XYZ file of C-alpha atoms in Angstrom:
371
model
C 19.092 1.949 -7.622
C 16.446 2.803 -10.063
C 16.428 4.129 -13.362
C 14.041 5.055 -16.132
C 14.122 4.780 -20.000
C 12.866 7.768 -21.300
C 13.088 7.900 -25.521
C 14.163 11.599 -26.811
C 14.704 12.591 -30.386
C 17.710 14.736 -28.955
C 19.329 12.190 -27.403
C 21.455 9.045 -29.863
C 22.889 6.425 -27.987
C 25.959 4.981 -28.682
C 24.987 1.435 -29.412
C 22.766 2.652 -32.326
C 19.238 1.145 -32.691
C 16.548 2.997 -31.030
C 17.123 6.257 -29.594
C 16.390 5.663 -25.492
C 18.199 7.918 -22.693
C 17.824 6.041 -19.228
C 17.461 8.528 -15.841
C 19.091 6.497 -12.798
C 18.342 7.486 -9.196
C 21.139 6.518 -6.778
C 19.280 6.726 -3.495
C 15.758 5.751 -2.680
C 15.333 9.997 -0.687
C 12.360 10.855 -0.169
C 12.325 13.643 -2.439
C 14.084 11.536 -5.355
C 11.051 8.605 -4.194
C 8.712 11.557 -6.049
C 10.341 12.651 -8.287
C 10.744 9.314 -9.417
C 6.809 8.803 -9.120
C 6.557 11.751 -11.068
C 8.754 10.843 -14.295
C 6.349 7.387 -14.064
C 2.728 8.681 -13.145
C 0.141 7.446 -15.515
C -2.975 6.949 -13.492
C -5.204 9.188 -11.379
C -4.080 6.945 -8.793
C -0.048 7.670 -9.293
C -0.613 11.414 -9.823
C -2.965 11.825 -6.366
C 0.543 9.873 -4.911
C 2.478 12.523 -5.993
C 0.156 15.465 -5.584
C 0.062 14.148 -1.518
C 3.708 14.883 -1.295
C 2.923 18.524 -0.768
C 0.367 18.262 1.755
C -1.230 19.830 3.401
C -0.266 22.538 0.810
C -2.338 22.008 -2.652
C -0.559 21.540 -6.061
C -1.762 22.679 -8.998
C -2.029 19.596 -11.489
C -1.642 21.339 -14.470
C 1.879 22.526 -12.960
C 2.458 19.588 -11.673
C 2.296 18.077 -15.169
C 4.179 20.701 -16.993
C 7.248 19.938 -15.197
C 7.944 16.925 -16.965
C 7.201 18.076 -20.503
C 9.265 16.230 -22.991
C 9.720 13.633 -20.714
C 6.452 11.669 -20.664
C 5.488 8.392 -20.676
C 4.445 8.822 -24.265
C 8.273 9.674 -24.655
C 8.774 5.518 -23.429
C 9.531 6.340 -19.956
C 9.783 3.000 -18.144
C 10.755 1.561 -14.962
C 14.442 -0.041 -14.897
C 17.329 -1.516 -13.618
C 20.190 -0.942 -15.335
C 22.108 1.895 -13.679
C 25.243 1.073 -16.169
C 23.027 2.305 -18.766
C 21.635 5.457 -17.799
C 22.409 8.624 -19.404
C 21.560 10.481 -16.153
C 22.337 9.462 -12.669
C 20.304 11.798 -10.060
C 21.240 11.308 -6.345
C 21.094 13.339 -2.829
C 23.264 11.152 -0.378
C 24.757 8.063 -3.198
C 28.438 8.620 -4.447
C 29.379 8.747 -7.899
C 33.067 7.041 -8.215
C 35.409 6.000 -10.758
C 34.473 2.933 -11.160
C 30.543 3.522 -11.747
C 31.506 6.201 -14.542
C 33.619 3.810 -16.388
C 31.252 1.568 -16.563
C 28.595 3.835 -17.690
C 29.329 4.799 -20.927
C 26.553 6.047 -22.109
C 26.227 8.530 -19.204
C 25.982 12.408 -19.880
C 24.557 13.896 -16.632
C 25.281 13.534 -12.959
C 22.858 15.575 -11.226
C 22.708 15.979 -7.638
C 19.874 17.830 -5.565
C 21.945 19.542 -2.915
C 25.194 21.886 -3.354
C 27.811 19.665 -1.622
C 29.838 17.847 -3.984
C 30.844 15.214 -1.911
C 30.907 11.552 -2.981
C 31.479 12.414 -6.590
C 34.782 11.579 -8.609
C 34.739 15.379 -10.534
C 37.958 14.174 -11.766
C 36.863 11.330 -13.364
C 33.951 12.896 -14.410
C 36.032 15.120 -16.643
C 37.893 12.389 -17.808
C 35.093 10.901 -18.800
C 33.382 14.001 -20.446
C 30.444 13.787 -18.229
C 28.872 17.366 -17.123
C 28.076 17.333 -13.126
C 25.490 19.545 -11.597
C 25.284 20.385 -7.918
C 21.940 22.221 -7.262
C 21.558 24.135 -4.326
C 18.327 23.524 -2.160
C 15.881 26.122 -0.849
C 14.387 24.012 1.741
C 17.702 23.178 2.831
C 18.287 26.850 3.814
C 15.190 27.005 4.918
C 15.733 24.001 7.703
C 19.204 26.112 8.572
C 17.414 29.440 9.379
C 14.976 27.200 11.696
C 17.571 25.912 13.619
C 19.268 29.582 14.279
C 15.679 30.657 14.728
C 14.806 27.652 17.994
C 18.188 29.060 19.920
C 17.803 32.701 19.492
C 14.317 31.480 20.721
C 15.511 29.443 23.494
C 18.278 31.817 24.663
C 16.224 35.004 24.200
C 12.750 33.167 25.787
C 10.694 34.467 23.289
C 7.637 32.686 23.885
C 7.583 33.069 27.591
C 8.135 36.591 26.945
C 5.540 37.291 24.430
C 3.196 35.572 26.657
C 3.940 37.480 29.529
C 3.402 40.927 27.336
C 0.012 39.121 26.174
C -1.523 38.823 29.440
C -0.673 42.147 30.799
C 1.955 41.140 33.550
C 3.309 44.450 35.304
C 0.480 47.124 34.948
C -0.256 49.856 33.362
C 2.500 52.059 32.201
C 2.535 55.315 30.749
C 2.980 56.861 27.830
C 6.580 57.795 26.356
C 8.104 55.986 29.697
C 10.637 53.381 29.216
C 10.361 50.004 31.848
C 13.185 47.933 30.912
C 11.851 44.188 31.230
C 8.723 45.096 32.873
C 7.437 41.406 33.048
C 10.773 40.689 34.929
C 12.308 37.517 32.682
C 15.741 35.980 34.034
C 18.031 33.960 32.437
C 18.000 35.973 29.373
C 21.236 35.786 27.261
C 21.875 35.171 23.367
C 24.392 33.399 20.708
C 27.621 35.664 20.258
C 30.381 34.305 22.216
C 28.513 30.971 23.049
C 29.773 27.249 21.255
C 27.725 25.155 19.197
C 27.785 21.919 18.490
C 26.837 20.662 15.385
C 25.783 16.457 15.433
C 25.389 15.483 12.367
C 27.690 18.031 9.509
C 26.001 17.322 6.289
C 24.666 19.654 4.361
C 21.990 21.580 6.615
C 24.558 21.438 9.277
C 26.795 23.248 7.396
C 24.684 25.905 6.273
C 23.970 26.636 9.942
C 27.924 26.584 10.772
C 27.738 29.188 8.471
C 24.882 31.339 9.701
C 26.145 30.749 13.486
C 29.200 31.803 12.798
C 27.953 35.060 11.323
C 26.429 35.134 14.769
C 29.633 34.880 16.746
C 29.497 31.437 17.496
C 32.389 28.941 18.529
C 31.392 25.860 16.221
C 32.368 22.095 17.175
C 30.980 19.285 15.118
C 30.470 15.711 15.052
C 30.297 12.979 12.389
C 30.573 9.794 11.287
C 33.446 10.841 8.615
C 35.873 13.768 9.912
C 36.547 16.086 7.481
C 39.376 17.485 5.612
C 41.726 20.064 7.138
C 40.876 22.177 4.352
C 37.128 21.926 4.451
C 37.126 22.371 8.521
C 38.914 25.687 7.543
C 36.929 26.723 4.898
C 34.087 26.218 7.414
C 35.514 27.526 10.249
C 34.413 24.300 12.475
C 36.101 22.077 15.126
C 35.574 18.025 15.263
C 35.093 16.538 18.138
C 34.088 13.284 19.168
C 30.280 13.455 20.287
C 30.559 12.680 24.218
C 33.445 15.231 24.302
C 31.170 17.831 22.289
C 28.371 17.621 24.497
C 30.603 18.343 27.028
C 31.476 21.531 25.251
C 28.656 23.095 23.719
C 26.725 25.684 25.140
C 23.841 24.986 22.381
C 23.525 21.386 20.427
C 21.681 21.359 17.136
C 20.934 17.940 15.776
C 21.860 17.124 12.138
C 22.396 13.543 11.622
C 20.268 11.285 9.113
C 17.264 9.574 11.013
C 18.134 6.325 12.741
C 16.195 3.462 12.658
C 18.373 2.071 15.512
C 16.382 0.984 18.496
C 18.441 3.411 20.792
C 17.986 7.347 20.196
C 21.317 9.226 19.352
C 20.630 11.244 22.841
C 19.792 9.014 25.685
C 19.606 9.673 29.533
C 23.535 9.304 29.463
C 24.280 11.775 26.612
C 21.768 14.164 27.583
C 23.464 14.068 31.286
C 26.634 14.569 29.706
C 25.000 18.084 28.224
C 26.721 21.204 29.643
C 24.492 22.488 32.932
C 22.086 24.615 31.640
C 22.521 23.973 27.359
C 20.184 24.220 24.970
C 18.967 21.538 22.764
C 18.031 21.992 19.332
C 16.753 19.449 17.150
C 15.329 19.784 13.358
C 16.171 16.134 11.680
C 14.323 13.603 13.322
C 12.117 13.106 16.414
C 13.064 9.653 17.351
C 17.064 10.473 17.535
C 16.296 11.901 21.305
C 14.906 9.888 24.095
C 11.992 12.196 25.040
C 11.409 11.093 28.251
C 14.930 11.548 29.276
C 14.897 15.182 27.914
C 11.792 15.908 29.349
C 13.033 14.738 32.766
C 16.417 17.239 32.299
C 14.089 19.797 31.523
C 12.074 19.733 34.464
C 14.254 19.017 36.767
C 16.654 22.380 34.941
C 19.770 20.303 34.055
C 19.162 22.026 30.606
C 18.210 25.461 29.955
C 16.156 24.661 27.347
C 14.967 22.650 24.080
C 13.982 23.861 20.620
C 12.017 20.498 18.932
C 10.475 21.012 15.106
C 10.714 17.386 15.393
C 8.760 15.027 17.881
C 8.599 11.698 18.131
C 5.099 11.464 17.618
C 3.951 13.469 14.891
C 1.302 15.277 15.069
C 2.347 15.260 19.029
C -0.770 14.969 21.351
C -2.761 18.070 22.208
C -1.872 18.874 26.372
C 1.586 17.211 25.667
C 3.815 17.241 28.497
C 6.038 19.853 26.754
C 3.280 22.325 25.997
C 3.522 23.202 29.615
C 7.274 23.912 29.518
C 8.294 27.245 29.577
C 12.039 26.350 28.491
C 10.573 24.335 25.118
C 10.218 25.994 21.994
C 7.946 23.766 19.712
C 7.016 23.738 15.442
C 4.901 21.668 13.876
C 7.816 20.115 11.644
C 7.759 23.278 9.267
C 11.538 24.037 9.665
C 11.851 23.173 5.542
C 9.435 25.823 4.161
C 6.543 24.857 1.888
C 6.553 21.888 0.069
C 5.651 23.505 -2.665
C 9.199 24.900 -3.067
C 10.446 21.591 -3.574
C 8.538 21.608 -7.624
C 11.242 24.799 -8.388
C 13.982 22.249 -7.730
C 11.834 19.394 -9.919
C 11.672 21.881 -12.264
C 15.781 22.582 -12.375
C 16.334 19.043 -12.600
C 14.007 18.277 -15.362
C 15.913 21.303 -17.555
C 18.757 19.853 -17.001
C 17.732 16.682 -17.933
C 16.511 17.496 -20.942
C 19.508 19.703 -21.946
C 21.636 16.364 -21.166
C 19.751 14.342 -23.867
C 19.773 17.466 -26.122
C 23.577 17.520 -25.825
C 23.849 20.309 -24.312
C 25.457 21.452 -21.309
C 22.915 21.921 -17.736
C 22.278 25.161 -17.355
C 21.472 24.920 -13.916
C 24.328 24.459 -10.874
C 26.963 23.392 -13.383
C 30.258 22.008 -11.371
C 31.973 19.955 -14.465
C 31.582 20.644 -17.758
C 32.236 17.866 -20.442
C 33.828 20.428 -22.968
């Protein structure tokens, strides 16, 4: 955990003394890692470390800077490590329980980037009178619509299909006259009525429950924590243990946090497991499959198809092996949007830090109020 002192003429601590608010970060994301930078960049060195978070997209620096008015260095923003102190905790993934907001008293603001309210005590918070925001992400939604976009790919063959119309297979037609799948694709089919199964249901893999189900889509899911009844409901999902869900599913759309486990998630024995002829969707990390064994069920048609924004090499190789599969759908790891998009939710934050050390309630994503 890290946290930063940041002095504020709104903000009076309860010990007296010098006026100093403290902004915590409970998990070391990679998004939080720059924000973090952000709150703490004095040099041209620490702002081109920051600015290189949006690449290959180009920030503007004087927005860049903006987004942290009243919250300078000059305001004594310092690197700490005192997480009991802080007057804000921010977090993605960390939990927030009873026990850290008792012994916080000085905190006013939890702030989370990401809707989900998971891991945090709201009751306590109450108790407590500490105001709880839960900000919804863009990029998140983006990542969701990616995923929905690699099956209808997969199932509909899009690429193989536009290629075909590109190089002019089947003639000449005429005018006004209809040819119903001139180029003459099989194995054509699409997402109502089919099962997916979700590996991984945080909070991307909920938001594509949600759009699949709009689709018509059975949805199973696996996780390390099985939710509530009540949330499964809400959601409209089914758990299932992973080997039974690959079993099951007629599309698989990987979720789960990036390992840093030696063995992939999907090896040669879960991808054999894979219903004949599924799809294979993955948008969270390359090195959760075993390529070569994916590669291999590919070619040899054990699955119908994969959908990969994520590679284990990145950038992968020009000529790679997959480039010459017509049942492979690949993005260059784009399925989040511009990073750019990611300085709206800096900016959100940021108001509602300030509004925290003003007194005043966030005004953005509000869950618990302190009033």
């Amino acid at each position: 955990m890290t946290a930063l002192s940041v002095s504020h003429p709104g903000f009076r601590g309860d010990r007296g003394g010098e006026e100093v608010a403290r902004v915590a970060f409970l998990d070391d994301d990679h998004v939080l890692h720059m924000i973090r930078r952000l709150l703490t960049a004095r040099t041209d060195a620490d702002w081109a470390a920051v600015s290189a978070f949006f690449a290959p997209d180009v920030v503007d620096p004087d927005a860049l800077r903006r987004t942290r008015t009243g919250l300078e260095p000059a305001d004594g923003v310092d690197a700490e490590s005192v997480p009991t102190e802080a007057t804000v905790l921010v977090l993605r993934r960390g939990e927030v329980t009873r026990g850290l907001l008792a012994s916080s008293p000085r905190l006013r603001l939890v702030q989370r980037l990401g809707r989900r309210r998971d891991g945090i005590d709201l009751d306590a918070a109450r108790e407590h009178g500490v105001e709880v925001s839960c900000l919804a992400r863009p990029s998140l939604m983006r990542t969701a619509e990616h995923a929905i976009l690699l099956m209808l790919a997969l199932a509909k063959r899009l690429p193989l299909a536009d290629r075909m119309v590109r190089v002019g297979v089947g003639g000449l037609g005429t005018a006004g006259a209809v040819a119903y799948n001139w180029v003459g694709l099989t194995g054509l089919g699409g997402l109502a009525g089919r099962t997916l199964g979700i590996v991984g249901l945080g909070e991307v893999g909920e938001l594509v429950a949600e759009r699949a189900r709009a689709f018509g889509m059975r949805v199973l899911y696996a996780n390390v924590v099985r939710l509530p009844p009540g949330r499964e409901a809400e959601l409209g999902v089914e758990h299932r243990p992973l080997a039974t869900l690959l079993t099951e599913a007629d599309v698989v759309s990987l979720h789960a946090p990036g390992t840093t486990a030696r063995a992939p998630l999907l090896g040669r024995v879960e991808l054999a497991a894979m219903r004949p002829g599924a799809l294979l969707v993955n948008t969270s990390r390359g090195r959760l499959v075993d390529e070569d064994a994916l590669y291999d069920a590919l070619v040899e048609g054990r699955l119908g198809g994969a959908g990969l924004d994520v590679h284990l090499v990145e950038p992968r190789p020009a000529g790679d092996r997959f480039c010459a599969l017509d049942n492979v759908v690949l993005t260059p790891h784009i399925a989040g949007g511009s990073r750019l998009d990611v300085l709206d939710e800096v900016a959100l934050i940021f108001d509602n830090i300030r509004h925290a050390l003003a007194g005043e309630a966030p005004p953005h994503g509000r869950v618990v109020g302190a009033g």
